[in-house]
CSV table of C-alpha atoms in Angstrom, one decimal:
chain,number,residue,atom,x,y,z
I,1,MET,CA,-38.6,155.2,72.5
I,2,ILE,CA,-41.4,152.7,72.0
I,3,ASP,CA,-41.1,150.7,69.0
I,4,ALA,CA,-43.7,152.1,66.1
I,5,ARG,CA,-45.2,148.8,65.5
I,6,TRP,CA,-46.3,149.0,69.1
I,7,ARG,CA,-47.8,152.4,68.8
I,8,GLN,CA,-51.7,153.3,68.5
I,9,LEU,CA,-54.2,155.7,68.3
I,10,VAL,CA,-56.4,155.9,71.7
I,11,LEU,CA,-59.8,157.4,71.0
I,12,GLY,CA,-61.9,158.6,74.1
I,13,LEU,CA,-63.5,158.9,76.3
I,14,GLY,CA,-67.1,157.3,75.7
I,15,GLY,CA,-69.3,156.2,73.0
I,16,THR,CA,-73.0,156.1,72.8
I,17,VAL,CA,-75.7,154.4,70.6
I,18,ASP,CA,-77.7,156.8,68.5
I,19,TYR,CA,-81.2,156.6,67.0
I,20,GLU,CA,-80.4,158.6,63.8
I,21,LEU,CA,-84.1,159.9,62.4
I,22,ARG,CA,-85.0,160.0,58.9
I,23,TRP,CA,-86.5,163.8,58.1
I,24,ASP,CA,-90.0,163.7,57.6
I,25,ALA,CA,-91.8,167.0,57.2
I,26,ALA,CA,-95.2,165.2,57.4
I,27,VAL,CA,-94.5,163.9,60.8
I,28,PHE,CA,-93.1,167.2,62.1
I,29,ASP,CA,-96.3,168.7,60.9
I,30,ARG,CA,-98.5,166.3,62.6
I,31,LEU,CA,-96.6,166.5,65.9
I,32,VAL,CA,-97.0,170.3,65.8
I,33,ALA,CA,-101.0,170.1,65.0
I,34,GLU,CA,-101.1,167.6,68.0
I,35,HIS,CA,-99.0,169.5,70.5
I,36,GLY,CA,-100.5,172.8,69.7
I,37,VAL,CA,-97.1,174.4,69.1
I,38,ARG,CA,-96.9,178.0,67.7
I,39,ARG,CA,-93.9,179.6,66.1
I,40,ALA,CA,-93.8,182.3,68.9
I,41,GLU,CA,-93.0,179.5,71.6
I,42,LEU,CA,-89.9,178.3,69.4
I,43,THR,CA,-86.7,178.9,72.2
I,44,GLU,CA,-83.4,177.0,72.0
I,45,ASN,CA,-82.4,177.1,75.6
I,46,ALA,CA,-85.6,176.1,77.7
I,47,PRO,CA,-85.4,172.8,79.7
I,48,ILE,CA,-86.6,169.6,77.6
I,49,LEU,CA,-88.7,167.6,79.8
I,50,ASP,CA,-91.0,165.8,77.5
I,51,GLU,CA,-92.0,165.5,73.7
I,52,ARG,CA,-93.6,168.9,73.5
I,53,SER,CA,-90.5,170.5,74.6
I,54,LEU,CA,-88.4,168.5,72.6
I,55,LEU,CA,-90.4,169.2,69.4
I,56,ILE,CA,-90.1,172.9,70.3
I,57,ALA,CA,-86.3,172.7,70.6
I,58,VAL,CA,-85.9,170.9,67.5
I,59,LEU,CA,-87.9,173.3,65.5
I,60,ALA,CA,-86.2,176.6,67.3
I,61,PHE,CA,-83.0,175.2,65.9
I,62,VAL,CA,-84.3,174.5,62.5
I,63,ALA,CA,-85.5,177.8,62.0
I,64,THR,CA,-81.7,179.0,62.7
I,65,GLY,CA,-80.0,176.4,60.9
I,66,ALA,CA,-77.8,175.9,63.9
I,67,GLY,CA,-76.5,172.5,65.2
I,68,ALA,CA,-76.7,171.8,69.0
I,69,GLU,CA,-76.3,169.3,72.0
I,70,ARG,CA,-79.0,169.4,74.6
I,71,PHE,CA,-79.8,167.3,77.6
I,72,VAL,CA,-83.1,165.7,78.0
I,73,ALA,CA,-84.9,164.9,81.3
I,74,SER,CA,-85.1,161.0,80.5
I,75,SER,CA,-84.5,158.4,77.9
I,76,ALA,CA,-87.8,157.7,77.6
I,77,VAL,CA,-88.3,161.2,76.0
I,78,VAL,CA,-85.9,160.1,73.5
I,79,GLU,CA,-87.5,156.8,73.0
I,80,ALA,CA,-90.8,158.3,72.7
I,81,PHE,CA,-90.2,160.9,70.0
I,82,ALA,CA,-87.8,158.3,67.8
I,83,ALA,CA,-90.9,156.0,67.5
I,84,HIS,CA,-92.6,158.5,65.5
I,85,PHE,CA,-89.9,158.6,62.8
I,86,PRO,CA,-88.2,155.6,60.9
I,87,HIS,CA,-84.8,155.6,62.2
I,88,GLU,CA,-81.2,153.9,62.2
I,89,VAL,CA,-79.8,152.6,65.2
I,90,THR,CA,-75.7,153.3,64.7
I,91,LEU,CA,-72.8,154.1,67.2
I,92,GLY,CA,-71.5,157.2,67.8
I,93,GLY,CA,-69.4,159.5,70.2
I,94,THR,CA,-66.9,161.5,68.8
I,95,GLY,CA,-64.1,158.8,69.7
I,96,VAL,CA,-66.0,155.9,68.3
I,97,ARG,CA,-67.1,157.7,64.8
I,98,ALA,CA,-63.6,158.7,64.5
I,99,GLY,CA,-62.7,154.9,65.0
I,100,LEU,CA,-65.2,153.9,62.6
I,101,VAL,CA,-63.9,156.8,59.9
I,102,LEU,CA,-60.1,155.5,60.8
I,103,ASP,CA,-61.2,151.8,60.4
I,104,GLY,CA,-62.7,152.6,56.9
I,105,LEU,CA,-59.1,154.0,55.6
I,106,GLY,CA,-57.8,150.7,56.9
I,107,ILE,CA,-56.4,152.0,60.5
I,108,PRO,CA,-56.8,150.5,63.6
I,109,SER,CA,-57.6,152.0,66.8
I,110,LEU,CA,-58.3,151.4,70.7
I,111,GLN,CA,-61.7,152.7,71.9
I,112,HIS,CA,-62.2,154.0,75.8
I,113,LEU,CA,-65.9,153.3,76.1
I,114,VAL,CA,-68.0,154.0,79.5
I,115,SER,CA,-71.1,152.0,78.3
I,116,ILE,CA,-71.6,148.5,76.7
I,117,ASP,CA,-74.3,146.5,75.4
I,118,ASP,CA,-74.8,144.1,72.5
I,119,THR,CA,-75.4,146.7,70.3
I,120,VAL,CA,-72.2,148.2,70.6
I,121,ARG,CA,-70.5,144.6,70.5
I,122,ARG,CA,-72.3,143.9,67.3
I,123,LEU,CA,-71.7,147.4,65.6
I,124,LEU,CA,-67.9,147.8,66.4
I,125,PRO,CA,-65.6,146.6,63.1
I,126,PRO,CA,-62.7,144.1,64.3
I,127,GLY,CA,-60.3,147.0,63.5
I,128,VAL,CA,-61.7,149.1,66.3
I,129,SER,CA,-60.4,147.6,69.8
I,130,PHE,CA,-61.6,148.5,73.3
I,131,VAL,CA,-61.4,149.1,76.8
I,132,CYS,CA,-64.5,149.7,79.0
I,133,SER,CA,-65.3,151.1,82.3
I,134,ALA,CA,-68.7,149.7,82.7
I,135,THR,CA,-69.7,147.0,85.2
I,136,ARG,CA,-72.9,146.4,83.7
I,137,ASP,CA,-74.8,146.5,79.9
I,138,THR,CA,-76.9,149.6,79.5
I,139,LEU,CA,-78.7,151.3,76.8
I,140,ASP,CA,-79.5,155.1,76.8
I,141,PRO,CA,-80.0,156.2,73.2
I,142,HIS,CA,-78.8,159.5,71.7
I,143,LEU,CA,-81.4,161.0,69.2
I,144,ILE,CA,-79.9,162.6,66.3
I,145,VAL,CA,-81.9,164.9,64.5
I,146,GLN,CA,-80.5,165.8,61.0
I,147,TYR,CA,-82.5,168.2,58.7
I,148,PRO,CA,-81.8,169.2,55.1
I,149,ALA,CA,-81.6,173.1,53.7
I,150,GLY,CA,-85.2,174.3,53.0
I,151,ALA,CA,-86.6,171.7,55.2
I,152,ARG,CA,-90.2,173.2,55.9
I,153,ILE,CA,-92.6,172.9,59.0
I,154,ARG,CA,-95.9,174.4,59.1
I,155,LEU,CA,-97.0,176.2,62.1
I,156,PRO,CA,-100.4,178.0,62.8
I,157,ASP,CA,-98.4,181.4,63.2
I,158,GLY,CA,-96.1,181.1,60.4
I,159,ASP,CA,-93.9,178.1,59.0
I,160,ILE,CA,-90.3,177.8,59.3
I,161,VAL,CA,-87.4,177.0,56.7
I,162,ALA,CA,-84.2,175.8,57.4
I,163,PRO,CA,-81.5,178.2,56.0
I,164,SER,CA,-78.8,175.3,55.8
I,165,ALA,CA,-78.5,171.9,57.0
I,166,ASN,CA,-77.1,170.8,60.3
I,167,ARG,CA,-77.7,168.1,62.8
I,168,LEU,CA,-79.0,168.2,66.5
I,169,ILE,CA,-77.9,165.5,69.3
I,170,PHE,CA,-80.6,165.3,72.3
I,171,ALA,CA,-79.8,162.6,75.1
I,172,ASN,CA,-79.9,161.8,78.5
I,173,ASP,CA,-77.0,159.1,79.2
I,174,PRO,CA,-76.0,158.3,82.8
I,175,PRO,CA,-72.6,156.4,81.9
I,176,ASN,CA,-71.3,159.5,79.8
I,177,ARG,CA,-72.6,161.8,82.3
I,178,ASP,CA,-70.6,159.7,85.1
I,179,MET,CA,-67.8,159.4,83.0
I,180,ARG,CA,-66.0,156.6,84.8
I,181,LEU,CA,-62.2,155.7,83.6
I,182,ALA,CA,-61.0,152.2,83.0
I,183,ALA,CA,-58.1,151.3,85.1
I,184,GLU,CA,-56.4,150.1,81.9
I,185,LEU,CA,-56.4,153.4,80.1
I,186,GLY,CA,-52.8,154.7,81.7
I,187,ASP,CA,-51.4,151.2,80.4
I,188,GLU,CA,-52.8,151.8,77.1
I,189,LEU,CA,-51.5,155.1,76.7
I,190,ALA,CA,-48.1,154.0,77.3
I,191,SER,CA,-47.9,153.3,73.7
I,192,ALA,CA,-50.3,155.9,72.0
I,193,SER,CA,-48.9,157.9,68.9
I,194,ALA,CA,-51.9,160.1,69.6
I,195,PHE,CA,-54.5,160.4,72.3
I,196,LEU,CA,-58.5,161.8,71.4
I,197,ILE,CA,-59.8,163.6,74.4
I,198,SER,CA,-63.8,164.3,74.0
I,199,GLY,CA,-66.8,163.9,76.0
I,200,PHE,CA,-66.7,165.8,79.3
I,201,ASN,CA,-69.3,168.1,77.7
I,202,THR,CA,-72.1,165.8,79.2
I,203,MET,CA,-71.2,165.7,82.9
I,204,GLN,CA,-73.1,167.8,85.3
I,205,ASP,CA,-71.4,167.4,88.6
I,206,GLU,CA,-68.6,169.7,89.2
I,207,ASP,CA,-67.0,167.8,91.9
I,208,LEU,CA,-67.1,164.6,90.0
I,209,LEU,CA,-65.8,166.5,86.8
I,210,ARG,CA,-62.8,167.6,88.7
I,211,HIS,CA,-62.2,163.8,89.8
I,212,ARG,CA,-62.4,162.5,86.5
I,213,LEU,CA,-60.0,165.2,85.4
I,214,ASP,CA,-57.6,164.1,88.2
I,215,THR,CA,-57.9,160.6,87.2
I,216,LEU,CA,-57.1,161.2,83.6
I,217,GLN,CA,-54.2,163.6,84.4
I,218,GLN,CA,-52.7,160.5,86.2
I,219,ALA,CA,-53.0,158.2,83.2
I,220,MET,CA,-51.7,160.9,81.0
I,221,ARG,CA,-48.4,160.3,82.7
I,222,SER,CA,-47.9,157.4,80.8
I,223,LEU,CA,-48.2,159.2,77.1
I,224,PRO,CA,-44.8,158.9,75.3
I,225,SER,CA,-43.6,162.3,75.3
I,226,ASP,CA,-43.9,162.4,71.4
I,227,ALA,CA,-47.4,161.4,71.6
I,228,LEU,CA,-50.3,164.2,70.1
I,229,VAL,CA,-52.9,164.8,72.6
I,230,PHE,CA,-56.1,166.0,70.5
I,231,TYR,CA,-58.9,167.5,72.7
I,232,GLU,CA,-62.2,167.9,70.6
I,233,ASP,CA,-64.8,170.5,71.9
I,234,ALA,CA,-68.4,169.9,72.3
I,235,GLY,CA,-71.8,171.5,73.4
I,236,PHE,CA,-71.1,171.5,76.8
I,237,TYR,CA,-74.6,171.1,78.9
I,238,THR,CA,-73.0,173.0,81.3
I,239,ARG,CA,-70.7,175.8,79.6
I,240,ALA,CA,-68.5,176.9,82.7
I,241,PHE,CA,-67.4,173.0,82.9
I,242,ALA,CA,-65.7,173.8,79.4
I,243,GLU,CA,-63.3,176.3,81.4
I,244,THR,CA,-63.1,173.7,84.2
I,245,VAL,CA,-61.7,171.2,81.6
I,246,ARG,CA,-59.4,173.5,80.0
I,247,GLU,CA,-58.0,174.7,83.3
I,248,ARG,CA,-56.9,171.2,83.9
I,249,LEU,CA,-55.8,169.9,80.2
I,250,LEU,CA,-54.9,173.0,78.3
I,251,SER,CA,-51.2,172.9,79.4
I,252,ARG,CA,-50.9,169.3,77.6
I,253,ILE,CA,-53.2,169.7,74.7
I,254,ASP,CA,-51.3,170.1,71.6
I,255,VAL,CA,-54.5,170.4,69.4
I,256,TYR,CA,-57.8,172.2,70.3
I,257,SER,CA,-60.6,171.7,67.7
I,258,LEU,CA,-64.1,173.2,67.7
I,259,ASN,CA,-66.7,173.8,65.2
I,260,GLU,CA,-68.4,176.5,63.7
I,261,ASP,CA,-71.6,176.1,66.7
I,262,GLU,CA,-68.9,176.1,69.6
I,263,LEU,CA,-66.9,178.9,68.4
I,264,GLN,CA,-70.3,181.0,68.2
I,265,GLU,CA,-71.5,179.8,71.6
I,266,TYR,CA,-68.0,180.8,73.1
I,267,LEU,CA,-68.1,184.4,71.5
I,268,ARG,CA,-72.0,184.7,72.2
I,269,ARG,CA,-72.3,186.0,68.8
I,270,ARG,CA,-73.1,185.0,65.2
I,271,VAL,CA,-69.7,184.6,62.8
I,272,ASP,CA,-70.0,185.7,59.3
I,273,LEU,CA,-68.0,182.6,57.9
I,274,LEU,CA,-67.5,184.3,55.1
I,275,ASP,CA,-66.3,187.7,55.9
I,276,PRO,CA,-62.4,188.0,56.6
I,277,ASP,CA,-62.4,190.4,58.9
I,278,ASP,CA,-64.9,189.0,61.0
I,279,VAL,CA,-63.4,185.9,61.0
I,280,ILE,CA,-60.1,187.1,61.7
I,281,LEU,CA,-61.4,189.2,64.8
I,282,ALA,CA,-63.3,185.4,66.0
I,283,LEU,CA,-59.9,183.8,65.9
I,284,GLU,CA,-58.5,186.5,67.8
I,285,GLU,CA,-61.1,186.3,70.3
I,286,ILE,CA,-61.3,182.6,70.4
I,287,ARG,CA,-57.3,182.2,70.8
I,288,ALA,CA,-57.5,184.8,73.6
I,289,LEU,CA,-59.9,182.3,75.3
I,290,ILE,CA,-57.7,179.3,74.4
I,291,PRO,CA,-54.4,179.8,73.9
I,292,ALA,CA,-53.7,176.3,72.7
I,293,PRO,CA,-50.4,175.4,70.6
I,294,ALA,CA,-52.4,174.7,67.7
I,295,LEU,CA,-56.0,175.9,67.8
I,296,VAL,CA,-58.6,174.5,65.0
I,297,VAL,CA,-61.8,175.9,63.9
I,298,HIS,CA,-63.5,173.9,61.3
I,299,THR,CA,-66.8,174.8,59.4
I,300,ARG,CA,-68.7,174.2,56.5
I,301,TYR,CA,-66.4,176.3,54.5
I,302,TRP,CA,-63.3,175.9,55.7
I,303,ALA,CA,-60.9,174.7,58.3
I,304,LEU,CA,-58.5,177.0,60.0
I,305,ALA,CA,-55.7,176.4,62.6
I,306,VAL,CA,-53.8,179.2,64.6
I,307,GLY,CA,-51.2,179.0,67.1
I,308,ALA,CA,-47.1,178.7,67.4
I,309,GLU,CA,-47.7,174.8,66.1
I,310,ALA,CA,-50.4,175.4,63.5
I,311,ALA,CA,-48.2,175.1,60.6
I,312,ARG,CA,-47.1,171.4,61.1
I,313,HIS,CA,-51.0,170.5,61.1
I,314,ARG,CA,-51.6,171.3,57.3
I,315,ALA,CA,-51.4,168.0,55.9
I,316,ALA,CA,-53.7,167.0,58.8
I,317,LEU,CA,-56.4,169.8,58.1
I,318,GLU,CA,-56.4,168.7,54.4
I,319,SER,CA,-56.7,164.9,55.4
I,320,ALA,CA,-59.8,166.0,58.0
I,321,VAL,CA,-61.8,168.2,55.4
I,322,ARG,CA,-61.4,165.4,52.6
I,323,VAL,CA,-62.4,162.7,54.9
I,324,ALA,CA,-65.5,165.0,56.2
I,325,ALA,CA,-66.6,165.8,52.8
I,326,THR,CA,-66.6,162.2,51.7
I,327,ARG,CA,-69.4,161.5,54.6
I,328,PHE,CA,-71.2,164.5,53.6
I,329,ARG,CA,-71.3,162.8,50.3
I,330,LEU,CA,-71.6,158.9,51.0
I,331,GLY,CA,-72.6,158.8,54.5
I,332,ASP,CA,-71.3,155.5,56.5
I,333,GLY,CA,-69.1,152.9,55.1
I,334,PHE,CA,-66.7,154.9,52.8
I,335,THR,CA,-63.2,153.9,52.4
I,336,ALA,CA,-59.6,155.3,51.6
I,337,VAL,CA,-60.8,155.0,47.9
I,338,HIS,CA,-63.8,157.0,48.2
I,339,ALA,CA,-61.7,159.6,50.1
I,340,ALA,CA,-59.2,159.8,47.5
I,341,GLU,CA,-62.0,160.6,44.7
I,342,THR,CA,-62.9,163.2,46.6
I,343,GLU,CA,-59.8,164.8,46.2
I,344,GLY,CA,-60.7,165.8,42.7
I,345,MET,CA,-64.0,167.3,43.6
I,346,PRO,CA,-64.2,171.3,43.6
I,347,ARG,CA,-63.6,173.4,46.7
I,348,HIS,CA,-66.0,176.3,47.9
I,349,GLY,CA,-64.7,179.4,46.2
I,350,ALA,CA,-65.4,181.7,49.0
I,351,GLY,CA,-64.0,179.4,51.5
I,352,ALA,CA,-61.1,179.4,49.0
I,353,ASP,CA,-60.8,183.1,49.1
I,354,LEU,CA,-61.4,183.6,52.5
I,355,VAL,CA,-58.4,181.1,53.5
I,356,ARG,CA,-56.3,182.9,51.4
I,357,THR,CA,-57.0,186.0,52.9
I,358,VAL,CA,-56.7,184.9,56.7
I,359,GLU,CA,-53.3,183.3,55.8
I,360,ALA,CA,-52.1,186.7,54.5
I,361,ALA,CA,-53.4,188.6,57.5
I,362,VAL,CA,-52.7,186.4,60.5
I,363,ARG,CA,-49.0,185.4,61.1
I,364,ASP,CA,-49.5,181.8,62.2
I,365,ALA,CA,-53.0,180.7,60.8
I,366,VAL,CA,-52.9,177.8,58.2
I,367,GLY,CA,-56.0,176.7,56.5
I,368,VAL,CA,-58.0,174.4,53.7
I,369,ALA,CA,-60.8,175.2,52.1
I,370,ALA,CA,-64.1,172.9,52.5
I,371,PHE,CA,-65.3,171.2,49.2
I,372,ALA,CA,-68.5,172.4,47.7
I,373,LEU,CA,-70.5,169.6,46.7
I,374,ASP,CA,-74.3,169.2,45.5
I,375,ILE,CA,-75.7,166.4,47.1
I,376,ALA,CA,-79.4,165.9,47.3
I,377,ASN,CA,-79.5,163.8,50.5
I,378,PRO,CA,-75.7,164.8,52.1
I,379,THR,CA,-75.1,163.3,55.6
I,380,THR,CA,-74.8,166.1,58.4
I,381,ILE,CA,-74.6,163.6,61.4
I,382,GLY,CA,-70.9,162.8,62.6
I,383,LEU,CA,-69.0,165.4,60.3
I,384,GLY,CA,-67.2,166.8,63.2
I,385,ASP,CA,-66.4,163.2,64.6
I,386,THR,CA,-65.4,162.3,60.9
I,387,PHE,CA,-62.8,165.5,60.7
I,388,VAL,CA,-61.6,164.2,63.7
I,389,GLY,CA,-60.8,160.9,62.3
I,390,GLY,CA,-59.3,162.3,59.2
I,391,PHE,CA,-57.2,164.5,61.3
I,392,LEU,CA,-55.8,161.6,63.5
I,393,ALA,CA,-55.2,159.6,60.4
I,394,VAL,CA,-51.8,161.5,59.8
I,395,HIS,CA,-50.8,160.5,63.3
I,396,ALA,CA,-51.3,156.8,62.9
I,397,PRO,CA,-48.2,154.7,63.4
I,398,GLN,CA,-46.5,154.2,60.2
I,399,GLU,CA,-45.9,150.3,60.6
I,400,GLU,CA,-48.8,147.9,60.9
I,401,HIS,CA,-49.8,146.3,64.0
I,402,PRO,CA,-48.6,142.7,64.4
């Protein structure tokens, strides 16, 4: 057993530089007029080749209230679209955002990065160390669009109104698509208390994906036997690759986590997240596809875990939901004090009722209701990543690093 003082949280596999747009309906109205977009054209699945097709994709998702991650033909399209809006430059990627959350809670971590530039060096705090596979500096920004509930965009053949708040991600990121692993990863995993795996969703070459999975499996042989392996699903650009990843890694994954959008993509149907019968059916369907020891589904109303090892993660679910709610109400830069303040805030009543019903009906289910927070300008970007950080906080080493 490795001395607890030398254990660490290792978070991977790739980070990003994000352009977070400030929502401005007037700019969208102007772009709709300039490009002559009509409601009848809206689609969520067409290739995004230029500014007009990116605009159509954004509007299609806003109309349904869905979140998603989509591939764009070039970073130049992202840069051009972002230039229309005021925006903030931040760091993203599930591992990096989870690490930033942990840093705010006073917990150090080690990142595995596949790209680096001065923006990353400047924005990573001292409590987040890293290894990186990149051999040169590059910048391929991800466009992040968060929209509020009730957002209205005027189109010639009928307005669209967002039924709920959500976030969208658009990118063309060659280093994350290549997902080269750092030679030092195996050595770092030898002292891991937990290892977060995420990011394969952006890859688009199946042979290369299989090669990277082989390399990752070799590195993971260094993991201590008691290390937790946490896998966060994401919007795969090529959905069949999600199955390829599961084929290789599921036998070593302790916690497999996904959000409501990914759940519905897998099931190929909408799920009424406040209907216990529909949720119980959805859990049965998704666990048949993904038979992990603990399968976690996190939504705006609740977080539930099912599986043989689900019960041991109740405290982690509670921490994850509390920390995500803190980001929702405060955005970046919150601390453990702010997260503790969230604990006393009201829970979502219907979400709490659903959790009780599911726990009574499903033998190995445990759940936590989300918070019901009335926030004028909530943060919807990075809530899933923050959930992961809150979950992993419970698995941090109990002694400080020397």
